[in-house]
mmCIF file of C-alpha atoms and ligand atoms in Angstrom:
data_model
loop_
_atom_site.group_PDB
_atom_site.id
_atom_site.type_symbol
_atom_site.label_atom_id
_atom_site.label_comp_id
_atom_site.label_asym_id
_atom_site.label_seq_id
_atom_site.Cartn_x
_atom_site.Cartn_y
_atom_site.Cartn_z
ATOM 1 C CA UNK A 75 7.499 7.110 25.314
ATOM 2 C CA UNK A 76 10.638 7.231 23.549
ATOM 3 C CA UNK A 77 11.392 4.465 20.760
ATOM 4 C CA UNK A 78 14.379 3.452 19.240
ATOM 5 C CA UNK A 79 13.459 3.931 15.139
ATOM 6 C CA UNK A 80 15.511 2.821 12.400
ATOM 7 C CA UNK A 81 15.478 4.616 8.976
ATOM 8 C CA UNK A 82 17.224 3.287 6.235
ATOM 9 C CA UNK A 83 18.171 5.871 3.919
ATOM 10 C CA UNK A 84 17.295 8.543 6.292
ATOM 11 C CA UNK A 85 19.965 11.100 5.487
ATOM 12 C CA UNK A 86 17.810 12.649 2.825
ATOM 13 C CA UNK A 87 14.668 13.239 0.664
ATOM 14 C CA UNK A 88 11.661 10.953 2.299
ATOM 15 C CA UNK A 89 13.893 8.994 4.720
ATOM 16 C CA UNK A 90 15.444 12.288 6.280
ATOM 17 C CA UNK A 91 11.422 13.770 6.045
ATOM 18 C CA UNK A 92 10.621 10.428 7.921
ATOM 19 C CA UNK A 93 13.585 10.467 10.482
ATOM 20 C CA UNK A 94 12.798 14.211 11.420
ATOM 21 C CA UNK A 95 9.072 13.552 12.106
ATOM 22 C CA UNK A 96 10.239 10.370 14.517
ATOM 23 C CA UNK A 97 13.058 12.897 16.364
ATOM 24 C CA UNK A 98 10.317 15.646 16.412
ATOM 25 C CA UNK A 99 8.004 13.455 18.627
ATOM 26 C CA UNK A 100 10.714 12.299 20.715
ATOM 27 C CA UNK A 101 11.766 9.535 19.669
ATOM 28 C CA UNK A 102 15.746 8.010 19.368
ATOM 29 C CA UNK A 103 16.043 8.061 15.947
ATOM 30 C CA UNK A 104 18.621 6.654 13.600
ATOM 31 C CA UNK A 105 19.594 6.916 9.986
ATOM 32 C CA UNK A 106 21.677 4.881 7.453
ATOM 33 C CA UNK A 107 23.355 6.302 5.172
ATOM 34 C CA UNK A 108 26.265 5.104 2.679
ATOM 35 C CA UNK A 109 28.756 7.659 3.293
ATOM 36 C CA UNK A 110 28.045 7.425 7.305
ATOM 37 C CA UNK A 111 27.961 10.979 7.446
ATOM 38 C CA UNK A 112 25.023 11.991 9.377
ATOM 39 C CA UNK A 113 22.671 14.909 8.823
ATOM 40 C CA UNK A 114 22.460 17.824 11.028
ATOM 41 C CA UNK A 115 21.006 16.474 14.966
ATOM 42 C CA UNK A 116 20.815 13.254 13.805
ATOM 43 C CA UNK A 117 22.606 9.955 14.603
ATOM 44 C CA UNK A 118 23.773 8.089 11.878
ATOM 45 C CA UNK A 119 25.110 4.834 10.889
ATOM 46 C CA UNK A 120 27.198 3.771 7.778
ATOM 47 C CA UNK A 121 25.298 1.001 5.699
ATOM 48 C CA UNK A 122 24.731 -0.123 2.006
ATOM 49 C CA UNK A 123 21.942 -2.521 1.764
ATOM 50 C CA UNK A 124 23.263 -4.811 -0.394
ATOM 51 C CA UNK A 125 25.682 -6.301 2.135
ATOM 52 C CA UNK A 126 24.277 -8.083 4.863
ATOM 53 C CA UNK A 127 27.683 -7.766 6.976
ATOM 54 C CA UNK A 128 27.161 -4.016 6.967
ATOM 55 C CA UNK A 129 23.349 -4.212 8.080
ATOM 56 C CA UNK A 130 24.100 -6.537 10.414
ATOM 57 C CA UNK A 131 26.695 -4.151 11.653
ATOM 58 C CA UNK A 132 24.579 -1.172 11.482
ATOM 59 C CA UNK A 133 22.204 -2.537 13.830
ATOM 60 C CA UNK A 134 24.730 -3.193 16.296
ATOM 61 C CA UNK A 135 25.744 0.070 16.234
ATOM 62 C CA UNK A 136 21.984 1.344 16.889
ATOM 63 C CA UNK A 137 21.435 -1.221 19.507
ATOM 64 C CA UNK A 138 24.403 0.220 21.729
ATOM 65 C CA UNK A 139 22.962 3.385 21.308
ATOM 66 C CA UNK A 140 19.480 3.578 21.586
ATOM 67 C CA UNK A 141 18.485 -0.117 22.230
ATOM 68 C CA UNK A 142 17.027 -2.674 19.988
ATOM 69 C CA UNK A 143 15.133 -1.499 17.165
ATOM 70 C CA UNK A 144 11.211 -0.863 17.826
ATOM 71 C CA UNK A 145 10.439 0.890 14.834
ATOM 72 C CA UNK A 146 12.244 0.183 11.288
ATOM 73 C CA UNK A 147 11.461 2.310 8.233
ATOM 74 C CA UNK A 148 12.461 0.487 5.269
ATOM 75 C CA UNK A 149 13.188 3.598 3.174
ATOM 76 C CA UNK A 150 15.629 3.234 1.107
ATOM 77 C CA UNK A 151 15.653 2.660 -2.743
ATOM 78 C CA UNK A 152 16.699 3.631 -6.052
ATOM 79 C CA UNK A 153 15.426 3.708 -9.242
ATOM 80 C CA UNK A 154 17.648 2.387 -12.560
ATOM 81 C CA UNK A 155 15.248 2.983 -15.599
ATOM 82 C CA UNK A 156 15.391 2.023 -19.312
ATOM 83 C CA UNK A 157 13.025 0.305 -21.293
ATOM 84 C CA UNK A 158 12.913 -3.559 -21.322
ATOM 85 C CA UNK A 159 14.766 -4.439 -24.475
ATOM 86 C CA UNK A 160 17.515 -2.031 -23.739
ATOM 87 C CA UNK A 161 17.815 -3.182 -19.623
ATOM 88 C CA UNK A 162 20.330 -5.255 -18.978
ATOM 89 C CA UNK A 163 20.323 -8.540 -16.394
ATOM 90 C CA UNK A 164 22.649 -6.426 -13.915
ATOM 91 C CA UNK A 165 20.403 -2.799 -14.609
ATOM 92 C CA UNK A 166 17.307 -5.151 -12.982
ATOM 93 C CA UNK A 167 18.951 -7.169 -10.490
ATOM 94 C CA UNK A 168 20.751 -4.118 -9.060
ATOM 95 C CA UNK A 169 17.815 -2.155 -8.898
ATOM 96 C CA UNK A 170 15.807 -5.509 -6.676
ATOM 97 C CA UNK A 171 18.953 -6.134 -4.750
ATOM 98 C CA UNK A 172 18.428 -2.927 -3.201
ATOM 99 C CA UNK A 173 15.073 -2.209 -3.030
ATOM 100 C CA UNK A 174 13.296 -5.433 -2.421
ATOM 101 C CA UNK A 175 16.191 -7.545 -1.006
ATOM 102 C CA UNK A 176 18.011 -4.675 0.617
ATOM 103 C CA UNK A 177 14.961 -4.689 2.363
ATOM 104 C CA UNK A 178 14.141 -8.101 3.163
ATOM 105 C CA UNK A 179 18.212 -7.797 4.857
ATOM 106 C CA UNK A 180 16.982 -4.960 7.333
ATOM 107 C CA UNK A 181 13.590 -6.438 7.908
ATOM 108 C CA UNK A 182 15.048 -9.734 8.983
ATOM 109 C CA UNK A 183 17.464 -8.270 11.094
ATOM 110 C CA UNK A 184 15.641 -6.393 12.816
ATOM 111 C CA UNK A 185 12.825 -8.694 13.949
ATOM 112 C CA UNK A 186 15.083 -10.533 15.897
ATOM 113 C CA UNK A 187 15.048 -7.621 18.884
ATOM 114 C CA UNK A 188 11.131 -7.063 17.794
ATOM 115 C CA UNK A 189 10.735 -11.109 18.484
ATOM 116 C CA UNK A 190 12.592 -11.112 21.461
ATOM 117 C CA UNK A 191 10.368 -7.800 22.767
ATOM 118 C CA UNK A 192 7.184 -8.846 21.027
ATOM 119 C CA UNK A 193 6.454 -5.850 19.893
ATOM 120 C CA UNK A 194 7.408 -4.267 16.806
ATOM 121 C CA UNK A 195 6.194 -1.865 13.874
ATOM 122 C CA UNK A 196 7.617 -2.478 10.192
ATOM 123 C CA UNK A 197 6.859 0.158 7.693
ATOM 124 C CA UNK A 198 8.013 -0.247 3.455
ATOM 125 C CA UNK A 199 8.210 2.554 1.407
ATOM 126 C CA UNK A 200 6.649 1.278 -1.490
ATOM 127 C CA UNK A 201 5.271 3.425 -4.542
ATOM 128 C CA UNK A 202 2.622 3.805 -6.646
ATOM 129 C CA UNK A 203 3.806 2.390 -9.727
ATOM 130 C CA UNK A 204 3.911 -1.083 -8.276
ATOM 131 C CA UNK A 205 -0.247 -0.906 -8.675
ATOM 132 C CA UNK A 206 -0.240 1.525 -11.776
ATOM 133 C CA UNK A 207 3.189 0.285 -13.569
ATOM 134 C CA UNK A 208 5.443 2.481 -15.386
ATOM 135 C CA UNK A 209 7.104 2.600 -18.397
ATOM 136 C CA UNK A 210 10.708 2.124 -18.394
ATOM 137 C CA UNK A 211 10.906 1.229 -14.863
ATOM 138 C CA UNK A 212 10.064 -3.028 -14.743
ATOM 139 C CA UNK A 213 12.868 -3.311 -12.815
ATOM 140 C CA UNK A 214 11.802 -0.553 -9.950
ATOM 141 C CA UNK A 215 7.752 -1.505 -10.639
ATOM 142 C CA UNK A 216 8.934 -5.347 -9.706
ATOM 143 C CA UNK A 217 10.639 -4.916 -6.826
ATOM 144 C CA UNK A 218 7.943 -2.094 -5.130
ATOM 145 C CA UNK A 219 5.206 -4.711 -5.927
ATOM 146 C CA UNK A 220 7.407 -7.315 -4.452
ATOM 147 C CA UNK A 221 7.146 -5.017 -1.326
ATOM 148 C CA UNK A 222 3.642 -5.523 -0.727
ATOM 149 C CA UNK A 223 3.519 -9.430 -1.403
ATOM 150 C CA UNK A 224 6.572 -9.784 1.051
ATOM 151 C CA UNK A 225 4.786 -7.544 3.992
ATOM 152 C CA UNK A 226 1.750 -8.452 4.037
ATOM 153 C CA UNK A 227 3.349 -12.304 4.236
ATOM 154 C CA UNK A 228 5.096 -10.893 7.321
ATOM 155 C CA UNK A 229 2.328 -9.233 8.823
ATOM 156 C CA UNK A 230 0.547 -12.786 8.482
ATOM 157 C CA UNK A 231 3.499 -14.733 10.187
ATOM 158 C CA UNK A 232 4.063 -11.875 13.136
ATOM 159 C CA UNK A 233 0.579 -10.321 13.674
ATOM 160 C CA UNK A 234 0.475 -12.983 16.958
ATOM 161 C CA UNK A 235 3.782 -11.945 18.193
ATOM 162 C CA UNK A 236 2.825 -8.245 18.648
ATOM 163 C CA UNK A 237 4.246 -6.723 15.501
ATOM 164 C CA UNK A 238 2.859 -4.993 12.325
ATOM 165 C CA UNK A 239 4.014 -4.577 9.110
ATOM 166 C CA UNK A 240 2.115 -1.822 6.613
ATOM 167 C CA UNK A 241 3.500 -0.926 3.392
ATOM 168 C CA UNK A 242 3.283 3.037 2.863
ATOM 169 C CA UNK A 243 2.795 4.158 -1.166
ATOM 170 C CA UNK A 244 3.636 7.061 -2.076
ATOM 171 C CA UNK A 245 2.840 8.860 -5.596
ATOM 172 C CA UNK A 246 5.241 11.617 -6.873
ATOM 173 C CA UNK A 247 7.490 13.141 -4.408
ATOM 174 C CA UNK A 248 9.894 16.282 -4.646
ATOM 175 C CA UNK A 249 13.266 14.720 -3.825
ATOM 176 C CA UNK A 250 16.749 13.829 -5.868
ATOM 177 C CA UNK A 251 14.944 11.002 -7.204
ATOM 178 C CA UNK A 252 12.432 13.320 -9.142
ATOM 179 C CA UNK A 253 14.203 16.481 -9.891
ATOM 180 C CA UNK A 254 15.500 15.103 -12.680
ATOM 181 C CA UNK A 255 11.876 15.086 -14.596
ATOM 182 C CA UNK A 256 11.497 17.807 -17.081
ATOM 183 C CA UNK A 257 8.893 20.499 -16.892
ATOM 184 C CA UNK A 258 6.859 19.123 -19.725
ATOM 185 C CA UNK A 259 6.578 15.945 -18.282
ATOM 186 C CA UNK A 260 5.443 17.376 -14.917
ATOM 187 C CA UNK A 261 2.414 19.522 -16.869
ATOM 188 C CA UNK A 262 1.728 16.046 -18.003
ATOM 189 C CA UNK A 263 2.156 14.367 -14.219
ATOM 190 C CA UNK A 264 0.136 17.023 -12.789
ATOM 191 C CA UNK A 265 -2.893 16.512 -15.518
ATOM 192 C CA UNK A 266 -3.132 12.695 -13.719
ATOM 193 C CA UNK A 267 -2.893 13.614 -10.442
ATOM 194 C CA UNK A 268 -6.392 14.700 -8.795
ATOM 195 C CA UNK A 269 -5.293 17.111 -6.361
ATOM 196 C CA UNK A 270 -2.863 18.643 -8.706
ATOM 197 C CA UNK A 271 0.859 18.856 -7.703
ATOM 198 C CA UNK A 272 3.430 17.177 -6.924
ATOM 199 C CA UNK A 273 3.299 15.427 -2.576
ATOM 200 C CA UNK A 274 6.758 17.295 -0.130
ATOM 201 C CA UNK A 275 8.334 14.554 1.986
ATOM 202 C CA UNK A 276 6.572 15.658 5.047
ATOM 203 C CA UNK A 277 3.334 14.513 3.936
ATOM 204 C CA UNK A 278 4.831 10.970 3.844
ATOM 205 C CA UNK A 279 7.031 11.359 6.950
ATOM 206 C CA UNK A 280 3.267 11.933 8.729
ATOM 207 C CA UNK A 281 1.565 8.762 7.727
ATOM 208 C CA UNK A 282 4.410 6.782 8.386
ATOM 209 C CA UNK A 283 4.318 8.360 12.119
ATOM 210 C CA UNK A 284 0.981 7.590 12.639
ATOM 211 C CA UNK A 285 1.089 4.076 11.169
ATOM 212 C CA UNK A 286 4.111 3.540 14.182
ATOM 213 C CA UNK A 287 1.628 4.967 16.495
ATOM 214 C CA UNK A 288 -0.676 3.452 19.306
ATOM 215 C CA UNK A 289 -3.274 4.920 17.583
ATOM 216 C CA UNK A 290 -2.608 2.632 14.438
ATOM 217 C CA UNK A 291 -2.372 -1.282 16.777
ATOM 218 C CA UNK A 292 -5.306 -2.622 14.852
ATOM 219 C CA UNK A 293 -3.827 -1.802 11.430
ATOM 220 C CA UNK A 294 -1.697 -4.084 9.684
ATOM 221 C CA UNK A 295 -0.877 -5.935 6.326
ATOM 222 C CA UNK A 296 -1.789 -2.584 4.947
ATOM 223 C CA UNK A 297 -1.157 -0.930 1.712
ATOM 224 C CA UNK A 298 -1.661 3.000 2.590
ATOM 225 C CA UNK A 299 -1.727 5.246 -0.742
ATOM 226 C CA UNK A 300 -0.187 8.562 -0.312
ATOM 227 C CA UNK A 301 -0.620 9.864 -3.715
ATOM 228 C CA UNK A 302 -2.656 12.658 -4.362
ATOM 229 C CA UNK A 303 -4.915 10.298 -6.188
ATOM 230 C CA UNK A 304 -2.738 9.122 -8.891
ATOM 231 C CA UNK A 305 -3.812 5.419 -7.696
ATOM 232 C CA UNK A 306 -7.653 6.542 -6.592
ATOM 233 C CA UNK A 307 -6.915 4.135 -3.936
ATOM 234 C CA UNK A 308 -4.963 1.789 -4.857
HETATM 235 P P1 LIG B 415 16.414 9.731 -2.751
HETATM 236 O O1 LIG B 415 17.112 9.321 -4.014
HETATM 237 O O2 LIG B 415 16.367 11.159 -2.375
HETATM 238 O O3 LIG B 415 17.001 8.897 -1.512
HETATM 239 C C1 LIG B 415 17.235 7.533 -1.603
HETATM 240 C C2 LIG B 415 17.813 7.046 -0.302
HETATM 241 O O4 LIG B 415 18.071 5.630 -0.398
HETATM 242 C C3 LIG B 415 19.141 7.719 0.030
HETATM 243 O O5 LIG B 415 19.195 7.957 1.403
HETATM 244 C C4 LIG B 415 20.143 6.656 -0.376
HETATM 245 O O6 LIG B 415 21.346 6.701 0.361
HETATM 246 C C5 LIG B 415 19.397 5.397 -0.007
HETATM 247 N N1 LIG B 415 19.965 4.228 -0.681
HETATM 248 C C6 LIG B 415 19.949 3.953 -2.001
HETATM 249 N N2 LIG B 415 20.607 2.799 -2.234
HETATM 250 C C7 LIG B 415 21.032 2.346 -1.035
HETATM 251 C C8 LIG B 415 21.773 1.218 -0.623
HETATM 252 N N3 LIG B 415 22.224 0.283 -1.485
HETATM 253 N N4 LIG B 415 22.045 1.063 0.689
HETATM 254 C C9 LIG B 415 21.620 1.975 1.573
HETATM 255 N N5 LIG B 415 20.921 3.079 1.243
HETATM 256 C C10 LIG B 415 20.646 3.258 -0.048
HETATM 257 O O7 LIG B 415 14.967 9.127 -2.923
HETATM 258 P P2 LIG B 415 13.563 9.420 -2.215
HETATM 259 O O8 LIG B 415 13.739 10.066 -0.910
HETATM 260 O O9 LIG B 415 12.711 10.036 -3.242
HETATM 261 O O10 LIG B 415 13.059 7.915 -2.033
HETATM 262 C C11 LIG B 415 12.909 7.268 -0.780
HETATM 263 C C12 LIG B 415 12.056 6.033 -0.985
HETATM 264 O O11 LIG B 415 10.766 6.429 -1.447
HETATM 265 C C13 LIG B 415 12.619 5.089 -2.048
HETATM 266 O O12 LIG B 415 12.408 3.749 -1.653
HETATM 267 C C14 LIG B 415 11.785 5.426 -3.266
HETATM 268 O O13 LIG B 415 11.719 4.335 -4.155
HETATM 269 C C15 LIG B 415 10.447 5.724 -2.631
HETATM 270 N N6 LIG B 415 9.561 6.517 -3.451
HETATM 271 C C16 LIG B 415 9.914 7.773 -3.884
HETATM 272 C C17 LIG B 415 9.026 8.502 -4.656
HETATM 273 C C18 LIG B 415 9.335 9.877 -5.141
HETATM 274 O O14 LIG B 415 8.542 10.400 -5.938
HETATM 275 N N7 LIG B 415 10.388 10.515 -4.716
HETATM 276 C C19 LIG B 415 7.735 7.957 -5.046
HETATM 277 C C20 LIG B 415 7.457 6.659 -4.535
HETATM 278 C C21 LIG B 415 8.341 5.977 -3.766
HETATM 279 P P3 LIG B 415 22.661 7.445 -0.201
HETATM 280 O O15 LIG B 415 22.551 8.887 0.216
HETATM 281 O O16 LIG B 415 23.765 6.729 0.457
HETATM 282 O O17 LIG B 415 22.653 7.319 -1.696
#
């Protein structure tokens, strides 16, 4: 059966891994993505987090076209580091407006339809450092663990209304937000990591299918690690 699936920065790196999976299987997939411009075979639909007006907007558009919203991915973040005494107020809150209130805009707006239906599947793209911490990133580390507090409070107040809510955590990823990382840090990465390299998008994009799957109704107020290890679990 056909869905209508919602990812939110799905016009590249994990979110576009994640939307292509969804449109693979047949589903009606849309993306958001601040420019609007939409990635090859994809529809997509202009929206910056961080302004309710525009997600609120955004979902009309994806409720003309494809119906209400039966899947959302909660994809999109960014990272802002530095190292405490040198962050700023603004470097912090900008980085939690996003990531963990960006997200708590889409999620709201989007159980409305899932209410409505009662049925629903909420995923959060998480990360590992919101169990393991990082250094110079308090401000991204805060809002991913805020994540994980915030869905599994929403899986508790919508698990009798038909709708989950799992929290997907991924370890190191190759995608615009890593690339960046120099090649003796990665030796270094790699020494931590159990099976030994870095994870490709589609290895997300998969557990975030199956988690939206049938085969997935009994799971929900999950935290899935897909990590290589890095957490051993958690
Ligand atoms: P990218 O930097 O490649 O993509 C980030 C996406 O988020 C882009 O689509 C971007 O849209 C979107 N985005 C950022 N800010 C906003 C905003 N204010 N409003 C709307 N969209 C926004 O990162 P990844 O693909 O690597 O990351 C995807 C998710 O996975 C993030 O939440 C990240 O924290 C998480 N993650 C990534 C890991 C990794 O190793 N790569 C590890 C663990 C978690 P635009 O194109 O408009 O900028």
């Amino acid at each position: 059966m056909s869905r209508s699936v919602l990812v939110t920065g799905g016009n590249r790196g994990i979110g576009l891994a994640i939307a292509r999976a969804f449109a693979e299987a047949g589903d009606k997939v849309a993306v958001t993505s601040r420019s609007g411009e939409a990635p090859e075979g994809l529809f997509a639909v202009k929206c910056d987090i961080t302004d309710a007006a525009q997600v609120d907007a955004a979902f009309k558009e994806v409720e003309d076209a494809h119906g209400p919203v039966e899947v959302l991915v909660a994809n999109a973040g960014v990272t802002g580091d530095q190292l405490l005494l040198r962050m700023t107020e603004e470097e912090f809150t900008n980085v939690v407006d996003t990531n963990l209130t960006g997200t708590f805009r889409v999620v709201k707006r989007a159980t409305r339809g899932m209410l409505r239906a009662r049925k629903g599947r909420i995923l959060m793209i998480s990360s590992v450092v919101a169990m393991m911490g990082s250094a110079g990133q308090v401000n991204y580390a805060a809002s991913k663990a805020g994540l994980i507090g915030f869905g599994r409070s929403l899986a508790r107040e919508l698990g009798s209304r038909g709708i989950t809510v799992n929290v997907v955590a991924p370890g190191w990823v190759e995608t615009a937000m890593t690339l960046a990382v120099s090649e003796e840090r990665r030796q270094e990465l790699f020494a931590n990591i159990p099976l030994g390299r870095i994870g490709d998008p589609e290895e997300i994009a998969k557990v975030v299918r199956f988690l939206s799957s049938d085969d997935a109704s009994y799971i929900t107020g999950a935290v899935i690690p897909v990590d290589g290890g890095l957490g051993m679990g958690h």
